PDB file of C-alpha atoms in Angstrom:
ATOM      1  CA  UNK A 258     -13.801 -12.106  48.806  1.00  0.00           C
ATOM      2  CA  UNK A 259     -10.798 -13.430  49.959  1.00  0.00           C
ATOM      3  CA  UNK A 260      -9.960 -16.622  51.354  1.00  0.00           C
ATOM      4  CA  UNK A 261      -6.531 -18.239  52.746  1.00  0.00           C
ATOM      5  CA  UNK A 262      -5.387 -21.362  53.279  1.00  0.00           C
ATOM      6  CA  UNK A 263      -2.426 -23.481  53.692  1.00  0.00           C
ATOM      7  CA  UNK A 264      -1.779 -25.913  50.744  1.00  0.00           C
ATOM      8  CA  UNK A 265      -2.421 -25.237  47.372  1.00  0.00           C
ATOM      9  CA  UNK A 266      -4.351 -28.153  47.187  1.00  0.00           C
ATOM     10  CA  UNK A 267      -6.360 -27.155  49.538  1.00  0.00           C
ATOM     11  CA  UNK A 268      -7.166 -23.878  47.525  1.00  0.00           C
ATOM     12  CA  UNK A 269      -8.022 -25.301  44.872  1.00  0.00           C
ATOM     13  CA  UNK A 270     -10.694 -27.635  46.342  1.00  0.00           C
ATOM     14  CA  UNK A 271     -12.585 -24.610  48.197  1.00  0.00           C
ATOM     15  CA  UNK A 272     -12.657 -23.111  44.939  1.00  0.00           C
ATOM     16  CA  UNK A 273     -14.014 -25.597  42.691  1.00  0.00           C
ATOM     17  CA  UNK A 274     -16.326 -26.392  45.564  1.00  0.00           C
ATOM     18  CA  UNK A 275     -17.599 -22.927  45.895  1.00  0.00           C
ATOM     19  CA  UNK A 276     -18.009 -22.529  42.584  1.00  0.00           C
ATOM     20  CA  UNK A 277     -19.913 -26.409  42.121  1.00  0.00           C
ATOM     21  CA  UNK A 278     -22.043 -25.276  44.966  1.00  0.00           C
ATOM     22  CA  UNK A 279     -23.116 -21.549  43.388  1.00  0.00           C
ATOM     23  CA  UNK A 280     -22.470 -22.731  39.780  1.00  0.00           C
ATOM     24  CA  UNK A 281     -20.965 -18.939  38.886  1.00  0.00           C
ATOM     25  CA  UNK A 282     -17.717 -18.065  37.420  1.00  0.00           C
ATOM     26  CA  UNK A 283     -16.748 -15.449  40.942  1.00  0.00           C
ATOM     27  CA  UNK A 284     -14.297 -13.200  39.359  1.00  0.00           C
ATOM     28  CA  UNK A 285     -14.092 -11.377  42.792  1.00  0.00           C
ATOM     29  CA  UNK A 286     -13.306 -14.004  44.298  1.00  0.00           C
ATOM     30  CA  UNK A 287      -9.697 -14.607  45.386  1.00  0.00           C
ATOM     31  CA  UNK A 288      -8.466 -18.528  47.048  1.00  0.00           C
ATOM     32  CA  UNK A 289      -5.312 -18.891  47.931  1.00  0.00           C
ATOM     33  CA  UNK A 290      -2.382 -19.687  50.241  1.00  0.00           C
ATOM     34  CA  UNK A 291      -1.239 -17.563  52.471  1.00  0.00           C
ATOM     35  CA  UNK A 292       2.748 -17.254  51.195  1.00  0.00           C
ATOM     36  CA  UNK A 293       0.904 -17.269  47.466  1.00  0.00           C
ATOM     37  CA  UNK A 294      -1.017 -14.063  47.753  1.00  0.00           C
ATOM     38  CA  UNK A 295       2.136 -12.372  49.990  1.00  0.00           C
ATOM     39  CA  UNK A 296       3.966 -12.802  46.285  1.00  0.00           C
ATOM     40  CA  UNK A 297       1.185 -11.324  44.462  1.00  0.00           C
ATOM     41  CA  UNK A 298       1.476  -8.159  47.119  1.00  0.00           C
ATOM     42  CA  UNK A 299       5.789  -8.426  46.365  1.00  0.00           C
ATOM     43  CA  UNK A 300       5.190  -8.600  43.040  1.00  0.00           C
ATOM     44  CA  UNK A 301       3.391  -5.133  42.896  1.00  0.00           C
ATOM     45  CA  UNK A 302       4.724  -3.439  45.507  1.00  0.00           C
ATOM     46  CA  UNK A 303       8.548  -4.822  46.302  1.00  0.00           C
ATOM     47  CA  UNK A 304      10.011  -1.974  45.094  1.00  0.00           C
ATOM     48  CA  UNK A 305       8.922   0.344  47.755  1.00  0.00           C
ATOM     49  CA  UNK A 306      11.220  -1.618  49.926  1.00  0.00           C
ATOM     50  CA  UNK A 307      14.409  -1.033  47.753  1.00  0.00           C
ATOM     51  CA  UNK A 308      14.177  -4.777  45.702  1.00  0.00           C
ATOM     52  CA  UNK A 309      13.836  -4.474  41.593  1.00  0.00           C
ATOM     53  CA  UNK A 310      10.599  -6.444  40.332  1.00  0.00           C
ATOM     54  CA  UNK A 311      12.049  -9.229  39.209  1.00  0.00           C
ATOM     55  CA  UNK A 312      13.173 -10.324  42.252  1.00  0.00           C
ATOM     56  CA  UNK A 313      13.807 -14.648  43.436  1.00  0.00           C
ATOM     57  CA  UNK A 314      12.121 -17.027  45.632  1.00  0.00           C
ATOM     58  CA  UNK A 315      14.552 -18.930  47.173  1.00  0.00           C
ATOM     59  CA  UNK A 316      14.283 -22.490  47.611  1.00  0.00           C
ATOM     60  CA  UNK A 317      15.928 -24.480  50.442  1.00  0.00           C
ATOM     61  CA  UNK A 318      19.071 -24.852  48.629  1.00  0.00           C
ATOM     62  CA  UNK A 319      19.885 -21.283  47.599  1.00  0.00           C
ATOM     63  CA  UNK A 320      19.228 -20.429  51.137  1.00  0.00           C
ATOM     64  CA  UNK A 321      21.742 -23.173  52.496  1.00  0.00           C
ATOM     65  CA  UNK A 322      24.373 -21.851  49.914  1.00  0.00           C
ATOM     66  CA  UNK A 323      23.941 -18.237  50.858  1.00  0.00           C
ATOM     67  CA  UNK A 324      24.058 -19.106  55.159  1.00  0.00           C
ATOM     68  CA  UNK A 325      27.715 -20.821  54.034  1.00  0.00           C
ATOM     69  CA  UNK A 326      28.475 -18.194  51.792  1.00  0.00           C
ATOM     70  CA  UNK A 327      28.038 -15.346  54.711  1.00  0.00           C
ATOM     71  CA  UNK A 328      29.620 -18.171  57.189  1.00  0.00           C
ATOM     72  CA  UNK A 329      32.967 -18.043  54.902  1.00  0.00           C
ATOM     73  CA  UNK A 330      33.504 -14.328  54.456  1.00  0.00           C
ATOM     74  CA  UNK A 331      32.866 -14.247  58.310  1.00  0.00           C
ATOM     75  CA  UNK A 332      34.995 -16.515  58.633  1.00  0.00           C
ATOM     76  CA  UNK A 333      33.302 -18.507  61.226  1.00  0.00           C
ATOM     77  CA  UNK A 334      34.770 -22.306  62.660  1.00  0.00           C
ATOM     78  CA  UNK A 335      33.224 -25.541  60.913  1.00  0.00           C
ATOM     79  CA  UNK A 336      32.171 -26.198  64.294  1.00  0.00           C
ATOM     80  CA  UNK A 337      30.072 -23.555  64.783  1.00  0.00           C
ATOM     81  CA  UNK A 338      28.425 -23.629  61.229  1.00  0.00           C
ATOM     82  CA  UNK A 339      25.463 -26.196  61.987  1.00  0.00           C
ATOM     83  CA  UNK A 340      23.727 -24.871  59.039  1.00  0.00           C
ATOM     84  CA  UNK A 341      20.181 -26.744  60.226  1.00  0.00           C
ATOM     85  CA  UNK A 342      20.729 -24.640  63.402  1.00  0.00           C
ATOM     86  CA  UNK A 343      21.165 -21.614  61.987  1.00  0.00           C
ATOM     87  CA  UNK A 344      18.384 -21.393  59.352  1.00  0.00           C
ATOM     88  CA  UNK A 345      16.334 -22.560  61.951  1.00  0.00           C
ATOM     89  CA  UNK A 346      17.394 -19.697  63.845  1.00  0.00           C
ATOM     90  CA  UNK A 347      17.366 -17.560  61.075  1.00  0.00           C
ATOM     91  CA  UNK A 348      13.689 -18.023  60.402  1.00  0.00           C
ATOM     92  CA  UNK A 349      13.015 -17.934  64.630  1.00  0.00           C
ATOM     93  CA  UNK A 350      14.624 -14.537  64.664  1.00  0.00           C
ATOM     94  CA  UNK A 351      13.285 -13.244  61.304  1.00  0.00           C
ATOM     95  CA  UNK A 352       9.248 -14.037  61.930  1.00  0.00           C
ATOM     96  CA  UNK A 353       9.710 -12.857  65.977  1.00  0.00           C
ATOM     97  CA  UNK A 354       9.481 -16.501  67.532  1.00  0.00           C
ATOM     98  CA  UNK A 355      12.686 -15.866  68.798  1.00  0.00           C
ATOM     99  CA  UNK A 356      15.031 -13.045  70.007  1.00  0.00           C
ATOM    100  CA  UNK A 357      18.873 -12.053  70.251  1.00  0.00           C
ATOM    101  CA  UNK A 358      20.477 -13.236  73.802  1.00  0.00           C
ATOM    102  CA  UNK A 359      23.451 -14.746  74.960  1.00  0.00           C
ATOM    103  CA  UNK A 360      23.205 -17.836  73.587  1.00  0.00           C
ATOM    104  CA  UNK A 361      22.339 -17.011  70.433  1.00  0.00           C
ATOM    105  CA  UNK A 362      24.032 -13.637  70.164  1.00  0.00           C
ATOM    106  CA  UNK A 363      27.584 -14.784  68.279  1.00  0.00           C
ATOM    107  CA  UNK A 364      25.475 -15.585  64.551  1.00  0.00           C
ATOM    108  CA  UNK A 365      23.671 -12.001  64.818  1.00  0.00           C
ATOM    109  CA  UNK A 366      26.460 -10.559  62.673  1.00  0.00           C
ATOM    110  CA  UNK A 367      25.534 -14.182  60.414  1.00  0.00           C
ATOM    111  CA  UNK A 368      21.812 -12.955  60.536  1.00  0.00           C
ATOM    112  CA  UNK A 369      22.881  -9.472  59.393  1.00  0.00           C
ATOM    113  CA  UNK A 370      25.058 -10.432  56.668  1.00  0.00           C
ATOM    114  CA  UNK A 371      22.316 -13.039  55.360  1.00  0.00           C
ATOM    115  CA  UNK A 372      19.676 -10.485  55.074  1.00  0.00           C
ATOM    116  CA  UNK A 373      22.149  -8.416  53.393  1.00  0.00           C
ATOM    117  CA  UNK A 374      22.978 -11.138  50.731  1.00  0.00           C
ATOM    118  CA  UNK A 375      19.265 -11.314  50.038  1.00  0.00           C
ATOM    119  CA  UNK A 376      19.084  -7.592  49.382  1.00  0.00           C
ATOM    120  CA  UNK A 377      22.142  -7.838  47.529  1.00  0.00           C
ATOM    121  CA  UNK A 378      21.028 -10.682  45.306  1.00  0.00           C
ATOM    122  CA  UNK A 379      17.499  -9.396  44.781  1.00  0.00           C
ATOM    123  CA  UNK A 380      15.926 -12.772  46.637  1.00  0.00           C
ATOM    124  CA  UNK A 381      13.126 -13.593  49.215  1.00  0.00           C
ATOM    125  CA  UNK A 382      13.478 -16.128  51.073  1.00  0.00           C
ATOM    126  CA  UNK A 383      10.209 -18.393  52.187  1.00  0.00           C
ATOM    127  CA  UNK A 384       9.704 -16.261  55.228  1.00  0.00           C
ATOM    128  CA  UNK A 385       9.685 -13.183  53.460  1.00  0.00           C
ATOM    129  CA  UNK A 386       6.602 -14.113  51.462  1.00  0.00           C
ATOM    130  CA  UNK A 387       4.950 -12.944  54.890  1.00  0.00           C
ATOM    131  CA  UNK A 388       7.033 -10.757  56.731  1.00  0.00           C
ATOM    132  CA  UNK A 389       7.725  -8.283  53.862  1.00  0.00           C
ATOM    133  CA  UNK A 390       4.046  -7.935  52.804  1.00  0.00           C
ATOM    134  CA  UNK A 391       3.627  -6.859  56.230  1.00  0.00           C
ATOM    135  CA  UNK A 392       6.606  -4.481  56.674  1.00  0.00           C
ATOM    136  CA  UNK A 393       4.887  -2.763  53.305  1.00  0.00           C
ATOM    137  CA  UNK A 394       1.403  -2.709  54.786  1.00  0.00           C
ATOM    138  CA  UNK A 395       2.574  -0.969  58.129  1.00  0.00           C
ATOM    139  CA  UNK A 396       5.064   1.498  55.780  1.00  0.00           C
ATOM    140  CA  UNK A 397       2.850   2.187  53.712  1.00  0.00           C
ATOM    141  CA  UNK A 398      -0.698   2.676  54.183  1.00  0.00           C
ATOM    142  CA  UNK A 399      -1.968   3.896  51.050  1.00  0.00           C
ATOM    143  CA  UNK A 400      -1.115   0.143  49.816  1.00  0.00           C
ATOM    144  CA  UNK A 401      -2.432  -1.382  52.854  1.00  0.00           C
ATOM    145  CA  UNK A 402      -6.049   0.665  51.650  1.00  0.00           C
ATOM    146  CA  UNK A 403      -6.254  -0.592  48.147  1.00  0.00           C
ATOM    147  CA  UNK A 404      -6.268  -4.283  49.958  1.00  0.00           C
ATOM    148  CA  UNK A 405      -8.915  -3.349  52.089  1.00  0.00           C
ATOM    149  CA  UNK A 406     -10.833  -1.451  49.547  1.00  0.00           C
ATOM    150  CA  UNK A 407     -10.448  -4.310  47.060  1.00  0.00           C
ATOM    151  CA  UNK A 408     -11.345  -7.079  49.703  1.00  0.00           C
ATOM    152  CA  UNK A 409     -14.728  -6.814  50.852  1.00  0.00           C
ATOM    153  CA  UNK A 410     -14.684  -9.815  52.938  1.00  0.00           C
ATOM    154  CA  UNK A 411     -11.907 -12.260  54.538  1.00  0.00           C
ATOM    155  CA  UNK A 412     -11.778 -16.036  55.171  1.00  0.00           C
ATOM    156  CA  UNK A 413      -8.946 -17.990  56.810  1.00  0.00           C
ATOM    157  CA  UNK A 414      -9.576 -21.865  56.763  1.00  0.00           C
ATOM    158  CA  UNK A 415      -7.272 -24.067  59.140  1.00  0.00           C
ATOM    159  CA  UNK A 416      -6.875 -20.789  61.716  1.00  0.00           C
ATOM    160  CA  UNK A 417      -5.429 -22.701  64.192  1.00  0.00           C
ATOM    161  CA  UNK A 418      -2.760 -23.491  62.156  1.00  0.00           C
ATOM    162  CA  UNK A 419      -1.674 -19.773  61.581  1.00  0.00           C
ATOM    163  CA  UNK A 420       1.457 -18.546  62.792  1.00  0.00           C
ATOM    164  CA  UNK A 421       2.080 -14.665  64.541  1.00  0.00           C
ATOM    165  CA  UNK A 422       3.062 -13.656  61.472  1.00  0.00           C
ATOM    166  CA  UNK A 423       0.172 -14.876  59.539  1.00  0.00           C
ATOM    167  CA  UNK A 424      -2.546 -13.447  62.257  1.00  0.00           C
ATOM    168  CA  UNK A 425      -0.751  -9.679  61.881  1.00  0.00           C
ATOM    169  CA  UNK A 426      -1.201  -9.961  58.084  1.00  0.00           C
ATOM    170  CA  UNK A 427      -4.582 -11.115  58.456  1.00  0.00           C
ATOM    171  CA  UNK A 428      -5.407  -7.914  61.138  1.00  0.00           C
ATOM    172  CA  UNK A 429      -3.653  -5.408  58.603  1.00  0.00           C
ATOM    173  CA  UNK A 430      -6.219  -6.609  55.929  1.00  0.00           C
ATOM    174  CA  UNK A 431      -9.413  -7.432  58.367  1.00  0.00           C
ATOM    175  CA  UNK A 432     -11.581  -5.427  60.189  1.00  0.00           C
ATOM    176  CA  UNK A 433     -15.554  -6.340  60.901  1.00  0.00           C
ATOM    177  CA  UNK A 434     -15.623  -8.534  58.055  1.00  0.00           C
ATOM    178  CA  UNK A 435     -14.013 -12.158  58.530  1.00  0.00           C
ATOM    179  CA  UNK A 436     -14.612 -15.392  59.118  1.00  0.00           C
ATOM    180  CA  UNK A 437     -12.392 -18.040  60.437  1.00  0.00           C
ATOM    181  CA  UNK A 438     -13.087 -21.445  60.378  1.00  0.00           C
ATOM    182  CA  UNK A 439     -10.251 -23.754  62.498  1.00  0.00           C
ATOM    183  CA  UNK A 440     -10.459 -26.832  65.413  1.00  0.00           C
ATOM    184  CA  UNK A 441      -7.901 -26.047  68.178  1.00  0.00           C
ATOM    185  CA  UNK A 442      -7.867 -30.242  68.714  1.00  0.00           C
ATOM    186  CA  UNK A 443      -6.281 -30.064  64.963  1.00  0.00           C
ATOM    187  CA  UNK A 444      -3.329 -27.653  65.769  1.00  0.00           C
ATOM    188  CA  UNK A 445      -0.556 -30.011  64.681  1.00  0.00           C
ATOM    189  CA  UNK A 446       2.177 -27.345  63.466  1.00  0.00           C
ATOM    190  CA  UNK A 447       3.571 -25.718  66.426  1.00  0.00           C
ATOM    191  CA  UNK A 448       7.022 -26.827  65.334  1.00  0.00           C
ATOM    192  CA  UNK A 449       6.358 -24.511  62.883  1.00  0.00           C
ATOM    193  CA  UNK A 450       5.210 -21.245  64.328  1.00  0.00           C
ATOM    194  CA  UNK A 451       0.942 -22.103  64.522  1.00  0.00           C
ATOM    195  CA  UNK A 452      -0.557 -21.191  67.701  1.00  0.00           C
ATOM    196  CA  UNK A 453      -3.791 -21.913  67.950  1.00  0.00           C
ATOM    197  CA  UNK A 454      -4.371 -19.223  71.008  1.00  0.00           C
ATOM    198  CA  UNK A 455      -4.816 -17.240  67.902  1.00  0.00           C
ATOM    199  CA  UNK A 456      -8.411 -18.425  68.323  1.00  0.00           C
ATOM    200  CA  UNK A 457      -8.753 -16.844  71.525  1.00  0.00           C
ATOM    201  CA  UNK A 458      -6.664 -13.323  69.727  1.00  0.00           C
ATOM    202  CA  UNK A 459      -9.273 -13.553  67.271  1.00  0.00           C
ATOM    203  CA  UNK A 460     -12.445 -13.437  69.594  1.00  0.00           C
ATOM    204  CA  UNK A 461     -10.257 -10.091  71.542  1.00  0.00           C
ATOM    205  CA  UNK A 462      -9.735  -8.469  68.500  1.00  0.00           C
ATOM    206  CA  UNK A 463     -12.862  -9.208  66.320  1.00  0.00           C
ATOM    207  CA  UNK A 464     -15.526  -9.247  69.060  1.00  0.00           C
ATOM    208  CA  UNK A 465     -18.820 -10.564  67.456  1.00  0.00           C
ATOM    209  CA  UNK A 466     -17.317 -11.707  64.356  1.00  0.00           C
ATOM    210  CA  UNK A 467     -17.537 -15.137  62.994  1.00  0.00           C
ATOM    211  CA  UNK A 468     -15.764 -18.542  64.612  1.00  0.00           C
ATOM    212  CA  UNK A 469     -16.550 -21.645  63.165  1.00  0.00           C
ATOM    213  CA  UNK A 470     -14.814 -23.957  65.877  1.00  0.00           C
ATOM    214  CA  UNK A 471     -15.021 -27.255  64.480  1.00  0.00           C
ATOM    215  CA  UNK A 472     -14.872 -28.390  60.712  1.00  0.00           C
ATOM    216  CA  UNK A 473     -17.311 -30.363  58.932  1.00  0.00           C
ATOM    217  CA  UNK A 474     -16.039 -33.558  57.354  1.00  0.00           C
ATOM    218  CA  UNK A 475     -17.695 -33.994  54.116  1.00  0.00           C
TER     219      UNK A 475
END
């Protein structure tokens, strides 16, 4: 089994209660967040997308310093270096909640050189931890099978608080065996990339599976 969350707190309370409530050890069973098990797919399988193993995670403030560093050597204006805007942006364009136009169009060669840097540097960034699992999955499907093969059965907890992103990686991995468990009223994280429609996705896509619509509060 596997089952995804949010918060690591979170993870760690469905498993302890899990394992309170069936009082076994559940080897097979895997709880965790979302960007936690993307790392655990990076860390065995990065290198099919041209990073070494021992890649970074970077943190807010590595990613800051490499946005001014690419600014510089493209010698863009102070003006035009609102570095909130642009890692905003960054993420927008990178997880497909936004695309290239004319207002946005001048930082592309910013994006490009960013993504770049990463490469260069051998570092994820936080978005990564989802979009590159999935880029491996859809290159290459003889990973995306051992997943499947290993995982029996899927939970997501808090679905309506997945983003695009997070419902593709979920498809890859799912077919006629998960279970999601959200409340559209408790979709707070749009800011973010959630959608709860992603409820609705999930009854197109997984007709007759399982939809627990509203949480117990225990």
């Amino acid at each position: 089994i596997l089952a995804l969350t949010f918060t690591n707190k979170a993870a760690k309370e469905m498993e302890t209660r899990i394992k309170e409530l069936t009082q076994k050890k559940l080897q097979n069973l895997t709880v965790s967040t979302f960007h936690a098990f993307g790392v655990k797919v990076l860390r065995a399988d990065i290198d099919k997308l041209g990073y070494r193993d021992n890649f970074s995670i970077y943190d807010e403030t590595d990613r800051v310093a490499l946005i001014k560093e690419c600014g510089r050597e493209l010698k863009y204006s102070p003006e035009a270096m609102d570095i909130y805007m642009i890692g905003n942006l960054i993420s927008n364009i990178k997880t497909g909640r936004k695309n290239w136009d004319t207002a946005n169009d001048m930082y592309r060669p910013l994006y490009e050189s960013y993504q770049d840097g990463l490469k260069l540097y051998n570092a994820v960034d936080f978005d990564d931890l989802i979009v590159l699992p999935i880029k491996i999955f859809r290159e290459h499907p003889e990973i995306l099978a051992r997943y499947k093969d290993r995982f029996r059965y899927l939970m997501i907890d808090e679905f309506q608080d997945t983003s695009h992103q997070q419902y593709e990686f979920m498809h890859l991995l799912a077919e006629n065996n998960v279970a999601v468990v959200g409340d559209d009223d408790q979709s707070i994280y749009s800011w973010r990339g959630a959608d709860y429609e992603n409820i609705i996705n999930f009854e197109k896509d997984f007709p007759g599976m399982q939809e627990i619509r509203l949480e117990q509060n225990y």
